[in-house]
XYZ file of C-alpha atoms in Angstrom:
286
model
C 90.822 110.338 122.326
C 93.784 110.080 119.947
C 93.699 110.178 116.169
C 95.123 107.905 113.492
C 96.651 109.425 110.360
C 97.606 107.141 107.482
C 99.866 108.636 104.827
C 98.022 108.713 101.507
C 101.156 107.540 99.705
C 101.680 104.483 101.939
C 102.004 101.161 100.135
C 102.715 99.925 96.624
C 104.133 102.432 94.173
C 103.514 102.296 90.415
C 106.672 100.319 89.634
C 106.028 97.719 92.334
C 102.372 97.295 91.333
C 103.442 96.781 87.731
C 106.092 94.189 88.651
C 103.838 92.215 91.002
C 101.012 92.183 88.437
C 103.393 90.898 85.766
C 104.298 87.911 87.952
C 100.704 86.985 88.785
C 99.644 87.412 85.159
C 102.462 85.078 84.128
C 101.318 82.530 86.728
C 97.855 82.507 85.119
C 98.979 82.462 81.477
C 102.191 80.468 81.270
C 102.495 76.681 81.103
C 106.269 76.704 81.615
C 108.374 77.250 84.756
C 108.375 80.836 86.004
C 111.423 82.392 87.644
C 112.343 85.792 88.994
C 115.938 86.960 89.008
C 116.263 88.029 92.608
C 113.179 88.831 94.704
C 110.739 90.658 92.410
C 110.349 93.337 95.114
C 111.786 93.815 98.596
C 108.984 92.198 100.581
C 109.282 88.699 102.021
C 105.516 88.248 102.409
C 104.865 88.909 98.714
C 107.779 86.735 97.576
C 106.626 83.820 99.792
C 103.136 83.998 98.262
C 104.610 83.875 94.757
C 106.713 80.859 95.711
C 103.549 79.110 96.926
C 102.185 79.688 93.417
C 105.160 77.968 91.822
C 107.526 80.883 91.172
C 111.224 80.139 91.757
C 113.653 82.875 92.786
C 117.062 82.650 91.080
C 119.735 84.546 93.004
C 122.784 83.559 90.946
C 122.941 83.234 87.170
C 125.232 80.220 87.562
C 122.044 78.404 88.633
C 120.475 78.802 85.179
C 122.019 75.658 83.705
C 120.440 73.492 86.404
C 116.888 74.731 85.759
C 114.380 73.885 83.058
C 113.962 76.655 80.490
C 110.986 78.914 81.064
C 110.051 82.544 81.727
C 112.509 84.716 83.646
C 111.014 87.902 85.113
C 113.480 90.684 85.817
C 112.988 92.227 89.267
C 111.652 95.762 89.659
C 115.107 97.030 90.728
C 116.584 96.157 87.339
C 119.800 94.362 86.410
C 122.963 95.043 84.418
C 123.087 94.779 80.641
C 125.492 91.836 80.896
C 123.093 89.934 83.176
C 120.161 90.656 80.871
C 122.071 89.409 77.821
C 123.251 86.285 79.648
C 119.708 85.285 80.604
C 118.497 85.685 77.009
C 121.487 83.780 75.630
C 120.682 80.879 77.982
C 117.369 80.399 76.188
C 114.941 81.866 78.709
C 112.018 84.045 77.680
C 112.578 87.372 79.439
C 109.813 89.537 80.896
C 111.269 92.832 82.044
C 109.536 94.083 85.203
C 112.183 96.740 85.827
C 110.510 99.912 87.080
C 110.263 102.302 84.086
C 111.895 105.045 86.175
C 114.891 102.757 86.758
C 115.038 101.796 83.074
C 115.217 105.517 82.300
C 118.386 105.765 84.441
C 119.866 102.808 82.543
C 119.360 104.740 79.301
C 120.915 107.896 80.775
C 123.997 106.035 81.994
C 124.388 104.133 78.722
C 124.019 107.355 76.700
C 126.260 109.674 78.737
C 128.992 107.095 79.282
C 129.087 106.383 75.522
C 129.593 110.141 74.990
C 132.710 110.091 77.168
C 131.296 111.106 80.539
C 132.320 109.521 83.832
C 129.343 108.578 85.993
C 128.509 109.215 89.645
C 125.641 107.190 91.074
C 124.271 108.586 94.324
C 122.905 105.635 96.269
C 123.592 102.595 98.433
C 126.552 100.663 96.952
C 125.166 97.166 97.595
C 121.563 97.893 96.630
C 120.471 95.837 93.576
C 119.133 98.924 91.802
C 122.503 100.665 92.068
C 124.392 97.538 90.976
C 122.101 97.290 87.961
C 122.541 100.957 87.016
C 126.334 100.616 87.172
C 126.128 97.732 84.724
C 124.813 99.946 81.918
C 127.910 102.161 81.757
C 130.398 101.925 78.912
C 133.464 99.817 79.757
C 135.766 102.826 79.277
C 133.745 104.893 81.739
C 134.732 105.294 85.380
C 131.756 104.814 87.713
C 131.761 106.068 91.315
C 129.044 105.336 93.865
C 128.516 108.007 96.505
C 126.251 107.353 99.478
C 126.920 110.257 101.851
C 128.137 113.859 102.072
C 131.379 112.443 103.502
C 131.847 110.344 100.341
C 131.247 113.473 98.279
C 133.811 115.471 100.269
C 136.403 112.749 99.672
C 135.654 112.369 95.961
C 138.474 113.335 93.616
C 138.018 113.095 89.849
C 140.914 111.216 88.260
C 140.365 112.240 84.640
C 139.564 115.262 82.470
C 136.177 113.798 81.513
C 132.874 115.507 82.197
C 130.706 114.077 84.959
C 127.111 112.870 84.826
C 125.427 112.490 88.218
C 122.353 110.283 88.653
C 120.608 108.929 91.725
C 119.017 105.761 93.019
C 115.271 106.313 92.616
C 114.558 105.933 96.352
C 117.382 108.112 97.677
C 116.660 110.872 100.196
C 116.030 113.993 98.103
C 117.548 116.492 100.563
C 120.628 114.317 100.995
C 120.999 114.093 97.208
C 120.900 117.888 96.950
C 123.587 118.199 99.643
C 125.846 115.723 97.826
C 125.421 117.477 94.471
C 126.233 120.827 96.059
C 129.457 119.461 97.561
C 130.589 118.020 94.219
C 129.604 121.180 92.320
C 131.850 123.279 94.582
C 134.848 121.249 93.404
C 134.583 123.015 90.049
C 134.065 119.947 87.852
C 132.070 120.090 84.625
C 128.950 118.247 85.756
C 125.532 117.337 84.396
C 123.036 116.537 87.154
C 120.030 114.348 86.418
C 117.658 114.158 89.369
C 116.431 110.599 88.883
C 114.763 110.275 92.283
C 111.263 109.029 91.593
C 108.627 111.707 92.177
C 106.607 109.193 94.190
C 109.603 108.815 96.514
C 109.800 112.578 97.080
C 106.052 112.718 97.790
C 106.238 109.722 100.143
C 109.173 111.169 102.100
C 107.637 114.646 102.372
C 104.303 113.241 103.520
C 105.969 110.903 106.035
C 107.838 113.843 107.563
C 104.635 115.889 107.934
C 102.700 112.993 109.496
C 105.539 112.234 111.931
C 105.727 115.874 113.029
C 102.106 115.679 114.215
C 102.313 112.232 115.834
C 103.091 110.938 119.322
C 103.729 107.501 117.845
C 104.832 106.811 114.272
C 104.713 103.363 112.638
C 106.721 102.678 109.493
C 105.800 99.402 107.755
C 108.074 97.650 105.304
C 110.516 94.868 104.617
C 113.824 94.939 106.511
C 115.696 94.901 103.183
C 113.677 97.747 101.668
C 115.912 100.765 101.068
C 113.027 103.205 100.652
C 111.410 102.002 103.911
C 114.696 102.408 105.783
C 114.881 105.999 104.572
C 111.273 106.637 105.652
C 112.166 105.331 109.108
C 115.174 107.679 109.327
C 113.042 110.661 108.304
C 110.233 109.822 110.733
C 112.621 109.082 113.618
C 114.070 112.578 113.254
C 110.590 114.051 113.721
C 109.063 111.612 116.222
C 111.227 109.779 118.774
C 108.562 107.063 119.235
C 108.923 105.704 115.718
C 108.646 101.954 115.127
C 109.866 100.001 112.093
C 107.847 96.813 111.546
C 107.500 94.296 108.735
C 104.250 92.662 109.847
C 101.484 93.542 112.287
C 102.686 90.890 114.755
C 105.892 92.857 115.347
C 104.088 95.865 116.817
C 103.409 96.090 120.533
C 100.052 97.851 120.371
C 99.784 98.183 124.166
C 102.418 100.925 123.848
C 99.765 103.109 122.238
C 97.666 105.074 124.701
C 94.130 106.234 123.999
C 95.204 109.889 123.852
C 98.038 109.298 121.382
C 98.064 110.708 117.884
C 99.380 107.842 115.766
C 100.797 108.099 112.258
C 101.338 105.289 109.770
C 103.352 105.212 106.584
C 104.708 102.320 104.562
C 107.370 101.553 101.998
C 106.747 101.193 98.288
C 106.782 97.377 98.528
C 104.331 97.020 101.416
C 101.012 95.286 100.553
C 97.787 97.061 101.493
C 96.514 94.135 103.564
C 99.375 94.587 106.056
C 98.737 98.337 106.277
C 95.038 97.662 106.884
C 95.768 95.105 109.603
C 98.107 97.466 111.447
C 95.582 100.297 111.130
C 92.780 98.152 112.533
C 94.861 97.169 115.561
C 95.850 100.782 116.202
C 92.198 101.896 116.083
C 91.352 99.239 118.684
C 93.784 100.939 121.084
C 92.481 104.434 120.414
């Protein structure tokens, strides 16, 4: 008979829990329209439930003028300083659900860029967290986004300024170390701030260990979730039978044999009820 191992770190992280709770608390307390700027977290199931409870997602600030004033909740990924100021200036009450670990990066970038540093952000260029971080740099600062060792190899500093290197909170820790090492060898004057969330490191390390001991590995999370995508990459390297699903319905449980060892992990925006449903269905096959 096979065994099921569920990663202890699977599911909501601190920042996501905080953001989701802020929205539901606002739903209970506020008597004005409630909006989120962008999806509050990267999980369609959670966002759909909030919409059922009257929350409206605003994806473009040009939409603000066509909506009744109310409470605007800033997504957990954070936004740029200019976006934050624009929302306030439009007369909305702002609740900031930005993950505190992301807000810390905003302060680093604002501080170091004001001191004359150029900034390197290690992360996915189009990810909302990275776009938000970039928007806290001083206008005179040059910001470069690096997503791969190849990007790092090709990077050439075009000024005499010092460099401050930060990272997207959910970036692969080992990959970040490789990128920093490549840039350091270029001889630039650099300050490295490892801003990868500790929970991300723990989640990735645990996922790797579970996958190494599994015949089948299931990674649960939204298709747009950067941290879930990275978990899938890590697990796939250790277990060829790794499946990436968003809901339980997407998993073909008949592929699991009774003698399989099955591992489950989940992204930081995955609700516990989905993890529990997948686990129950796996146990039925074992």
